[in-house]
PDB file of C-alpha atoms in Angstrom:
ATOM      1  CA  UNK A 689     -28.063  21.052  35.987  1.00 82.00           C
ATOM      2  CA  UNK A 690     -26.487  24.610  34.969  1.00 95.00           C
ATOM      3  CA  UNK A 691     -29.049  27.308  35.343  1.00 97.00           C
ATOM      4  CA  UNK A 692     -29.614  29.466  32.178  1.00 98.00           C
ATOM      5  CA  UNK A 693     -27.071  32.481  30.831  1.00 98.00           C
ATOM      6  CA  UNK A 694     -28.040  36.195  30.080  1.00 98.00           C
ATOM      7  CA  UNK A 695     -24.422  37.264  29.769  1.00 98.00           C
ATOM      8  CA  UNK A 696     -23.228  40.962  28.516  1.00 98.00           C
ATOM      9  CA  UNK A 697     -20.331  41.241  25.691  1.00 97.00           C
ATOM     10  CA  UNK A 698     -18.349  44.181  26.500  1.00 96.00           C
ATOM     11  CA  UNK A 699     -16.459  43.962  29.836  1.00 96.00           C
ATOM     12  CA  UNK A 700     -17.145  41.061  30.786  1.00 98.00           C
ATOM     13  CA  UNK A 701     -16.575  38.218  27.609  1.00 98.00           C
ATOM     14  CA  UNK A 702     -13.725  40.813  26.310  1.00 97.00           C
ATOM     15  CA  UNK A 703     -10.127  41.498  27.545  1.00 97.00           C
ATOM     16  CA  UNK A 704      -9.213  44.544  29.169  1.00 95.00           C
ATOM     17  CA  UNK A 705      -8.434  45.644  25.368  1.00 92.00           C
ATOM     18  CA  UNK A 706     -11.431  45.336  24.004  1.00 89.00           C
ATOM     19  CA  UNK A 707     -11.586  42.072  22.207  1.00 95.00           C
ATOM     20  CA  UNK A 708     -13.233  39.192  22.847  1.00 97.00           C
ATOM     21  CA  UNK A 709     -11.055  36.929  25.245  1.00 98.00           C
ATOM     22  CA  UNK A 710     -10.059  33.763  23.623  1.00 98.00           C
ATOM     23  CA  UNK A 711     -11.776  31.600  26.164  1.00 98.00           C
ATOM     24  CA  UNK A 712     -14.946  32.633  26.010  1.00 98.00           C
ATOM     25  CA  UNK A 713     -15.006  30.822  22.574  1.00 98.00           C
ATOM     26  CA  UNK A 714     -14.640  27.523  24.811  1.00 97.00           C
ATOM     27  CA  UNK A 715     -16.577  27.952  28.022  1.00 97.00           C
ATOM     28  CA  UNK A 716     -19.956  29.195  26.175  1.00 98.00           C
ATOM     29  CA  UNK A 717     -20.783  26.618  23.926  1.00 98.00           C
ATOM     30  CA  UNK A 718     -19.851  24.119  26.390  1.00 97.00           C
ATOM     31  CA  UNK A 719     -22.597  25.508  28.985  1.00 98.00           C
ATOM     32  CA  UNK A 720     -25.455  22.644  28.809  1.00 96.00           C
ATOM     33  CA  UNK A 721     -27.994  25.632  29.278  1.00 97.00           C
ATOM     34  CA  UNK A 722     -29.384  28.035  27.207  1.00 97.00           C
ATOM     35  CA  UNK A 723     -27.368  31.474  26.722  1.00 98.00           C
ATOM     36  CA  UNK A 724     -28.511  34.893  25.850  1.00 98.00           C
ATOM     37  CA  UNK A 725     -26.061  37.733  24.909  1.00 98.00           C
ATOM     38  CA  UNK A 726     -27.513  40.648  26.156  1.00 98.00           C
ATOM     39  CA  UNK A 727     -25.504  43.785  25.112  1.00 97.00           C
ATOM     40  CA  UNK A 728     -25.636  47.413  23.791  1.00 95.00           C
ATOM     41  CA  UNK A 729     -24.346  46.578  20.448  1.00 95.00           C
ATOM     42  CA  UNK A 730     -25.801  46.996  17.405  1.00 96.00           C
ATOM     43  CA  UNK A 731     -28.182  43.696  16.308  1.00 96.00           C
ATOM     44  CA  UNK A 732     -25.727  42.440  13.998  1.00 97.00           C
ATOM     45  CA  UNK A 733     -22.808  42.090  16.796  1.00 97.00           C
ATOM     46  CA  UNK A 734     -24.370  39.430  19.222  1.00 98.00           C
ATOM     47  CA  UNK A 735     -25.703  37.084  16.565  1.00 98.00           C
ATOM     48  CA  UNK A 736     -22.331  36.920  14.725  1.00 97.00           C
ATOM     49  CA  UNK A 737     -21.096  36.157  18.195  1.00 98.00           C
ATOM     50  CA  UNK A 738     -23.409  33.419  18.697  1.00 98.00           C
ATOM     51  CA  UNK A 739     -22.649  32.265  15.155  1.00 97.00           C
ATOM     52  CA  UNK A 740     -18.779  31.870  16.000  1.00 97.00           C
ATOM     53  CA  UNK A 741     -19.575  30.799  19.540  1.00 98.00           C
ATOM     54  CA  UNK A 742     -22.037  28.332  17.543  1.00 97.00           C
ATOM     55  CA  UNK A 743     -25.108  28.247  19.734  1.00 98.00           C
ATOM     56  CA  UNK A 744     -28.608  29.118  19.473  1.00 97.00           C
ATOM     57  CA  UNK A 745     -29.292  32.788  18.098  1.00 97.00           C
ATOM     58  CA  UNK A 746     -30.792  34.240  21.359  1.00 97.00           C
ATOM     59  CA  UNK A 747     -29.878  37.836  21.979  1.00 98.00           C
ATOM     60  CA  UNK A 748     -31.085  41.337  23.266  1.00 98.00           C
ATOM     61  CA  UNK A 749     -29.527  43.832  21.312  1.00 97.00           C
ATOM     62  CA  UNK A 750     -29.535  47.985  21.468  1.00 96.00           C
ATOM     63  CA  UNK A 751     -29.671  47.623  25.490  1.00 95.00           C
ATOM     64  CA  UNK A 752     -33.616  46.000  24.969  1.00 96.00           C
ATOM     65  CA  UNK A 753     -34.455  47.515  21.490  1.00 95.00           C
ATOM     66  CA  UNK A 754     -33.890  44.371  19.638  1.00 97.00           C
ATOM     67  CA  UNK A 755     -34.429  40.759  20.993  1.00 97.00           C
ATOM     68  CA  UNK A 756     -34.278  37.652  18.504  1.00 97.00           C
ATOM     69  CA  UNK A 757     -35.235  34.215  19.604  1.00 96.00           C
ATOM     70  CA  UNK A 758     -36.944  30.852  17.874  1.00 94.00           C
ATOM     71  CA  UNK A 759     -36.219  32.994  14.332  1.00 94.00           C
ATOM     72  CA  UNK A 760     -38.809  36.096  15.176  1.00 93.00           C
ATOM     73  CA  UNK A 761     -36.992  39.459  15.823  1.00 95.00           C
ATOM     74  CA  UNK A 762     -39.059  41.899  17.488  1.00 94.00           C
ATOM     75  CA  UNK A 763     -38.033  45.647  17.588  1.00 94.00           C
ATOM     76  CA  UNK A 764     -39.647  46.907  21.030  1.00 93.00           C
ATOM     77  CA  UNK A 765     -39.333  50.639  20.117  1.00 94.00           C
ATOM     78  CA  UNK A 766     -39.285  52.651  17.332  1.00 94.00           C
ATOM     79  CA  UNK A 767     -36.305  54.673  16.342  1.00 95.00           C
ATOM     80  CA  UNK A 768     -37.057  57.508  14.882  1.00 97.00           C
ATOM     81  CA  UNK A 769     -37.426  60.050  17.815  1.00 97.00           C
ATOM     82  CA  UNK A 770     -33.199  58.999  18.618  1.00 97.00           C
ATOM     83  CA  UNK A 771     -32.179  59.769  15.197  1.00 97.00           C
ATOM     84  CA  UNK A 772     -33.720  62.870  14.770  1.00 98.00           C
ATOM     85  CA  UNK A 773     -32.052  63.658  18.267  1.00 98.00           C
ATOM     86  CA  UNK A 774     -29.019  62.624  16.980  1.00 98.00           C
ATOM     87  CA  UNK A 775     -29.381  64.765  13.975  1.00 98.00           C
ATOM     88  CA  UNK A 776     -30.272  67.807  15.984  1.00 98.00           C
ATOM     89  CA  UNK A 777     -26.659  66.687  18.487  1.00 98.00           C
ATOM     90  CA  UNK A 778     -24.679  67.170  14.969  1.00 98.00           C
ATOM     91  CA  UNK A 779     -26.397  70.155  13.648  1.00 98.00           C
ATOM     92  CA  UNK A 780     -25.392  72.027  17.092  1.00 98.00           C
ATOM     93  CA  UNK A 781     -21.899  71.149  16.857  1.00 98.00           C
ATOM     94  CA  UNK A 782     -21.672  67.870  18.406  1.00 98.00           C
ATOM     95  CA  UNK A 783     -20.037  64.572  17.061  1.00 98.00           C
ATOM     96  CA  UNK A 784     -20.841  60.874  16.953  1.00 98.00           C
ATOM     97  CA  UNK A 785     -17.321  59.971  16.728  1.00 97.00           C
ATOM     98  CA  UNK A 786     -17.290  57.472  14.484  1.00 97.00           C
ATOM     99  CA  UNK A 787     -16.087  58.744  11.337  1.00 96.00           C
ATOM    100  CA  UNK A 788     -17.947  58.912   7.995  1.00 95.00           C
ATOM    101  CA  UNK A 789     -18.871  55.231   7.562  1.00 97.00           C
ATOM    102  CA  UNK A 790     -19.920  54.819  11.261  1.00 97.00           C
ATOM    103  CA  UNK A 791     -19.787  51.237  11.420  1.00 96.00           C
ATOM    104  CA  UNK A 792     -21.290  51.581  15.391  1.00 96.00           C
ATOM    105  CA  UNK A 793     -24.557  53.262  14.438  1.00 97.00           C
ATOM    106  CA  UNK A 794     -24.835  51.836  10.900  1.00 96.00           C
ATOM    107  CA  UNK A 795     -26.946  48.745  11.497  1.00 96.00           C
ATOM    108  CA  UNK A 796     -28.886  50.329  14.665  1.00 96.00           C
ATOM    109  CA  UNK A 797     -32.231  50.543  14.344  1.00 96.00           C
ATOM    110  CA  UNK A 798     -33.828  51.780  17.921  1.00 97.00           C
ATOM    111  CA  UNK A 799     -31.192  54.001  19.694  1.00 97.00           C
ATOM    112  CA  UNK A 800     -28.006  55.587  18.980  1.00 98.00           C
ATOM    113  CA  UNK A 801     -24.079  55.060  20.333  1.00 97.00           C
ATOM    114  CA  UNK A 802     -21.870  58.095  20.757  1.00 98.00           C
ATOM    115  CA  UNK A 803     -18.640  58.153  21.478  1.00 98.00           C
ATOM    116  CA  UNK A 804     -17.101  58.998  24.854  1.00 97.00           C
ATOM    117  CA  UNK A 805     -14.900  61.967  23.118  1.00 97.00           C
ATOM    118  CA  UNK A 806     -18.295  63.360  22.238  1.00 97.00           C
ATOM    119  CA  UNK A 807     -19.368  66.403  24.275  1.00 98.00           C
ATOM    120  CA  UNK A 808     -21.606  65.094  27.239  1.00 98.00           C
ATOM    121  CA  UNK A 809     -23.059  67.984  28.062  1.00 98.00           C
ATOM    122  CA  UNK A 810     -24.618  68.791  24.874  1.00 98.00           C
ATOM    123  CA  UNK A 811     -25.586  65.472  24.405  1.00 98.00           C
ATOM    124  CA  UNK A 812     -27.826  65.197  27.550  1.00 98.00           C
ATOM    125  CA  UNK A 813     -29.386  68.616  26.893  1.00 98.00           C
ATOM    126  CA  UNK A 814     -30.549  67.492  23.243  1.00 98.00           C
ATOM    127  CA  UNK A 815     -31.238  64.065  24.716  1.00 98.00           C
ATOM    128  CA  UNK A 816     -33.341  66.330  27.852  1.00 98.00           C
ATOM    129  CA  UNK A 817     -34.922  68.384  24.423  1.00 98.00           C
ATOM    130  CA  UNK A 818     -36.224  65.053  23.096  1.00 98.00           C
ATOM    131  CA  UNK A 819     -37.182  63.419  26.463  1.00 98.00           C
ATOM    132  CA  UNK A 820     -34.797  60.345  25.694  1.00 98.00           C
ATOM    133  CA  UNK A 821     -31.906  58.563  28.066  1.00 96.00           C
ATOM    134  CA  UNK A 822     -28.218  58.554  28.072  1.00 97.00           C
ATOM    135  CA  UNK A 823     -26.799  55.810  29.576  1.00 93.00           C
ATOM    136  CA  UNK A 824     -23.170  55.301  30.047  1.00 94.00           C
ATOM    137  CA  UNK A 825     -21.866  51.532  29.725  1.00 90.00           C
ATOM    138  CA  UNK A 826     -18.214  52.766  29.503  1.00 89.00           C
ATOM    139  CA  UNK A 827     -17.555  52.542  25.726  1.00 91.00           C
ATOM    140  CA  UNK A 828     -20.028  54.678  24.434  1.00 96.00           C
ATOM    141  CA  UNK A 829     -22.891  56.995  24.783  1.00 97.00           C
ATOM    142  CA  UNK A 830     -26.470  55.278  24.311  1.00 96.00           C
ATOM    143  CA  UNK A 831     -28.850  57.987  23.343  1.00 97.00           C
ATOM    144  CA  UNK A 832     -32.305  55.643  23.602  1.00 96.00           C
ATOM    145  CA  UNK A 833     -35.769  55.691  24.390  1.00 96.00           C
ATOM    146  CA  UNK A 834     -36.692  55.553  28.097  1.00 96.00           C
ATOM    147  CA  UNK A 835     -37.906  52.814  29.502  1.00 93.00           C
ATOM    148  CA  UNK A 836     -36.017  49.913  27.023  1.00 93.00           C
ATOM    149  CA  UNK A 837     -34.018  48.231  29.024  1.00 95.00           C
ATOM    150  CA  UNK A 838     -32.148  44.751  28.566  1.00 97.00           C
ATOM    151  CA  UNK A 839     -34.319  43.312  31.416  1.00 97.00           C
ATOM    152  CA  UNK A 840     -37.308  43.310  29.218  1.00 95.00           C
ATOM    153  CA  UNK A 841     -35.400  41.726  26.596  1.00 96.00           C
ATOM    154  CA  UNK A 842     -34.388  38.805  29.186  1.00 97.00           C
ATOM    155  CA  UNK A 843     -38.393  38.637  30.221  1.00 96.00           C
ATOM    156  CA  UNK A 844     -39.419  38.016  26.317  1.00 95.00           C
ATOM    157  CA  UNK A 845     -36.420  35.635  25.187  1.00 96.00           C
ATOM    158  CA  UNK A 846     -37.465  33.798  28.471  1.00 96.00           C
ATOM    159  CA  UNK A 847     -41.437  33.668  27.598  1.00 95.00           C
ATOM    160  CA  UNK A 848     -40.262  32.512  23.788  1.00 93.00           C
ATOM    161  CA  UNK A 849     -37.815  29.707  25.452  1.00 94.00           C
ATOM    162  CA  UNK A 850     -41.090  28.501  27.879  1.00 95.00           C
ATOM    163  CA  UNK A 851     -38.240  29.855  30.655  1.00 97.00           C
ATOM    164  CA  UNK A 852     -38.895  31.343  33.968  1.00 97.00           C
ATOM    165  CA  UNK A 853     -36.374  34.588  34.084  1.00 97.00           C
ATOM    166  CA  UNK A 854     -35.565  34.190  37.561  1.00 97.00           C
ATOM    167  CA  UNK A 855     -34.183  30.932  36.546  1.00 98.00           C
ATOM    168  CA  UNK A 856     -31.264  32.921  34.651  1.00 98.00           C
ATOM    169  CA  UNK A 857     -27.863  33.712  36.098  1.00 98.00           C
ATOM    170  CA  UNK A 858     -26.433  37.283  34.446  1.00 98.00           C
ATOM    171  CA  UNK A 859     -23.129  38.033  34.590  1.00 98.00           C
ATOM    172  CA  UNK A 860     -22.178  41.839  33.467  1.00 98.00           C
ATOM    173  CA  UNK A 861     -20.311  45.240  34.223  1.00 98.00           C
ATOM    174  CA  UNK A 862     -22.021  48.255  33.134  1.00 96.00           C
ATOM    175  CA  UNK A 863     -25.245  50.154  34.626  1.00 94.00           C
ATOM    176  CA  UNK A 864     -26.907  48.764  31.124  1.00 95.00           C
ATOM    177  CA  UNK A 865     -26.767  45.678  32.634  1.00 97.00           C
ATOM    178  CA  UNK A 866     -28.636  46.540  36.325  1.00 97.00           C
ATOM    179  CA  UNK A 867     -32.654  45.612  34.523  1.00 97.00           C
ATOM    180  CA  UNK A 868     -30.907  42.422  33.835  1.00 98.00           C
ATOM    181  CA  UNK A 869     -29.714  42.062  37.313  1.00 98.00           C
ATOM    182  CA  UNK A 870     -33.359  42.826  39.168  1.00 98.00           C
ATOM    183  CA  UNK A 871     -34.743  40.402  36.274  1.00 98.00           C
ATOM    184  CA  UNK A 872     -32.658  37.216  36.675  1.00 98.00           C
ATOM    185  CA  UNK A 873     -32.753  34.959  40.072  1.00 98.00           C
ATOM    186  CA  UNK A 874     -29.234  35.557  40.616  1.00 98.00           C
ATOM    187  CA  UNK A 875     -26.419  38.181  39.210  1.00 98.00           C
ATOM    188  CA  UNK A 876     -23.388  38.807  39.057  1.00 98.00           C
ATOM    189  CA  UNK A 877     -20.854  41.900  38.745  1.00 98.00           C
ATOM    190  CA  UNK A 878     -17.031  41.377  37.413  1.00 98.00           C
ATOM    191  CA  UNK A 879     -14.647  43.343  39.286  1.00 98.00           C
ATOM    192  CA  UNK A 880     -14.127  45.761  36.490  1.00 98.00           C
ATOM    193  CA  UNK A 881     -17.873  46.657  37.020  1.00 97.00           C
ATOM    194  CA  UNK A 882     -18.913  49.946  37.371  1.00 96.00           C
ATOM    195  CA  UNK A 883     -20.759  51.764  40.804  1.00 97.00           C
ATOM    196  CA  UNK A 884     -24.522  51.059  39.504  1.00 97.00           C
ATOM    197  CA  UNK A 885     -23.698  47.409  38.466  1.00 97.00           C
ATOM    198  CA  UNK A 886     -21.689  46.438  41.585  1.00 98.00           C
ATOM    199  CA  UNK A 887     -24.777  47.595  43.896  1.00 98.00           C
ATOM    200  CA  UNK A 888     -27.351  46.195  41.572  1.00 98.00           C
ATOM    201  CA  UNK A 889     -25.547  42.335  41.701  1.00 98.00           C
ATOM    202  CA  UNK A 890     -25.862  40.011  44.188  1.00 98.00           C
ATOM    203  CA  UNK A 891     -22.152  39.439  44.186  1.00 98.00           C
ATOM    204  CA  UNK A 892     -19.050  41.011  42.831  1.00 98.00           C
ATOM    205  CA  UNK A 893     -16.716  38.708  41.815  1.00 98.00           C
ATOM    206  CA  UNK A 894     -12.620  38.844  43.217  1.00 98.00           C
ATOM    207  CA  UNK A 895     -11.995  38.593  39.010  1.00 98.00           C
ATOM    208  CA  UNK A 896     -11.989  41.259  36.410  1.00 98.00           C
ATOM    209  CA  UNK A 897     -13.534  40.534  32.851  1.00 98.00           C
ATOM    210  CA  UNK A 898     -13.545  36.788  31.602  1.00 98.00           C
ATOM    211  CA  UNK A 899     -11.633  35.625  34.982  1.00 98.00           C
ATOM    212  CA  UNK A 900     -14.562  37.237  36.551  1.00 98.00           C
ATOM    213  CA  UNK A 901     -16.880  35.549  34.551  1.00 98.00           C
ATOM    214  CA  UNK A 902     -15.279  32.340  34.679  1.00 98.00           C
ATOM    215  CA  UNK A 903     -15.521  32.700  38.602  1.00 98.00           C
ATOM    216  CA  UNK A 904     -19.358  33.272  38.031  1.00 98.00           C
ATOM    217  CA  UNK A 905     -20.205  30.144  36.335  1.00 98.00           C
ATOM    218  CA  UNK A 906     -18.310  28.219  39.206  1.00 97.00           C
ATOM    219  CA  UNK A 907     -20.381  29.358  41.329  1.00 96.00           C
ATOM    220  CA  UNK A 908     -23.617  28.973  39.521  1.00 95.00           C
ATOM    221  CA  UNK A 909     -23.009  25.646  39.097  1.00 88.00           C
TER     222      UNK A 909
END
């Protein structure tokens, strides 16, 4: 039987452009396991995704600060110390980078995304100032709480499903994605992958993005 999923969205189910590549929307749904999309996004973004991919809602949003599975939603940290650091990143000259709407940080409710254009070394003083984390994934900033991780989110989607988490397979790219690694029973790193990622996995796969995912499942199976 195919082991479980804890897959990651960005770099690994998208195209090097940035959207999501076209056959993800056949290969998921057709894995006769369950999946969990485990990603940085905002809450919103993975459930759509599992709404269009049309499976089961299981996700771990905000890199660990949201997880949703069997219709409870549990936020594992509270927000407010992030946007108050996020406040005091603006009011000393920085920028999210998203524009007036901000459409990346609208829905968030635990950390905060910044964009790459933003100045990094203000951000990770004010982030120092407030004792929080940035991580890098390699679209945005993620100015969050230490400690939240997406591992943790794998460990309670797997104690809702009655799952083991070593009995998951992930499959991701970005140092966001490493707890997830040292949680599941096996990992793996696409090519694209960044340095923390590739050393974290158990393999790195010869194919970048979906071909390297694509090359993952093959083998888990």
């Amino acid at each position: 039987m195919a082991p479980p999923l804890v897959l990651d969205i960005d770099g690994t189910l998208t195209t090097p452009a940035g959207g999501i590549d076209p056959r993800a929307f056949e290969t998921v749904p057709a894995w006769d396991a369950p999946v969990v999309l485990a990603t940085g996004k905002a809450f919103p973004y993975p459930v759509a995704l599992c709404h269009f991919f049309a499976i089961p809602e299981q996700v771990v949003a905000e890199n660990g600060g949201v997880v949703y599975a069997d219709d409870e939603v549990t936020l594992t940290v509270d927000g407010d110390r992030v946007r108050e650091a996020a406040q005091a990143f603006v009011d000393r000259g920085g920028d999210l980078g998203w524009g007036t709407a901000d459409t990346v940080n609208r829905w968030r409710e635990t950390e905060v995304a910044v964009s790459l254009d933003a100045d990094e070394a203000l951000l990770r003083s004010v982030a120092a100032d407030f004792d929080l984390d940035v991580v890098d994934t390699g679209y945005a900033y993620h100015l969050k709480t230490p400690g939240v991780e997406k591992g943790d989110g794998l460990r309670s989607v797997a104690e809702t499903l009655g799952l083991d988490p070593e009995a998951f397979v992930a499959v991701g790219d970005s140092e966001n994605d490493v707890s997830t690694f040292e949680t599941a029973g096996r990992s793996f790193a696409v090519a694209n992958a960044d340095d923390p990622a590739r050393a974290a996995a158990d393999r790195v796969t010869d194919g970048a993005h979906m071909d390297g995912v694509l090359e993952a499942l093959a083998a888990a199976r």
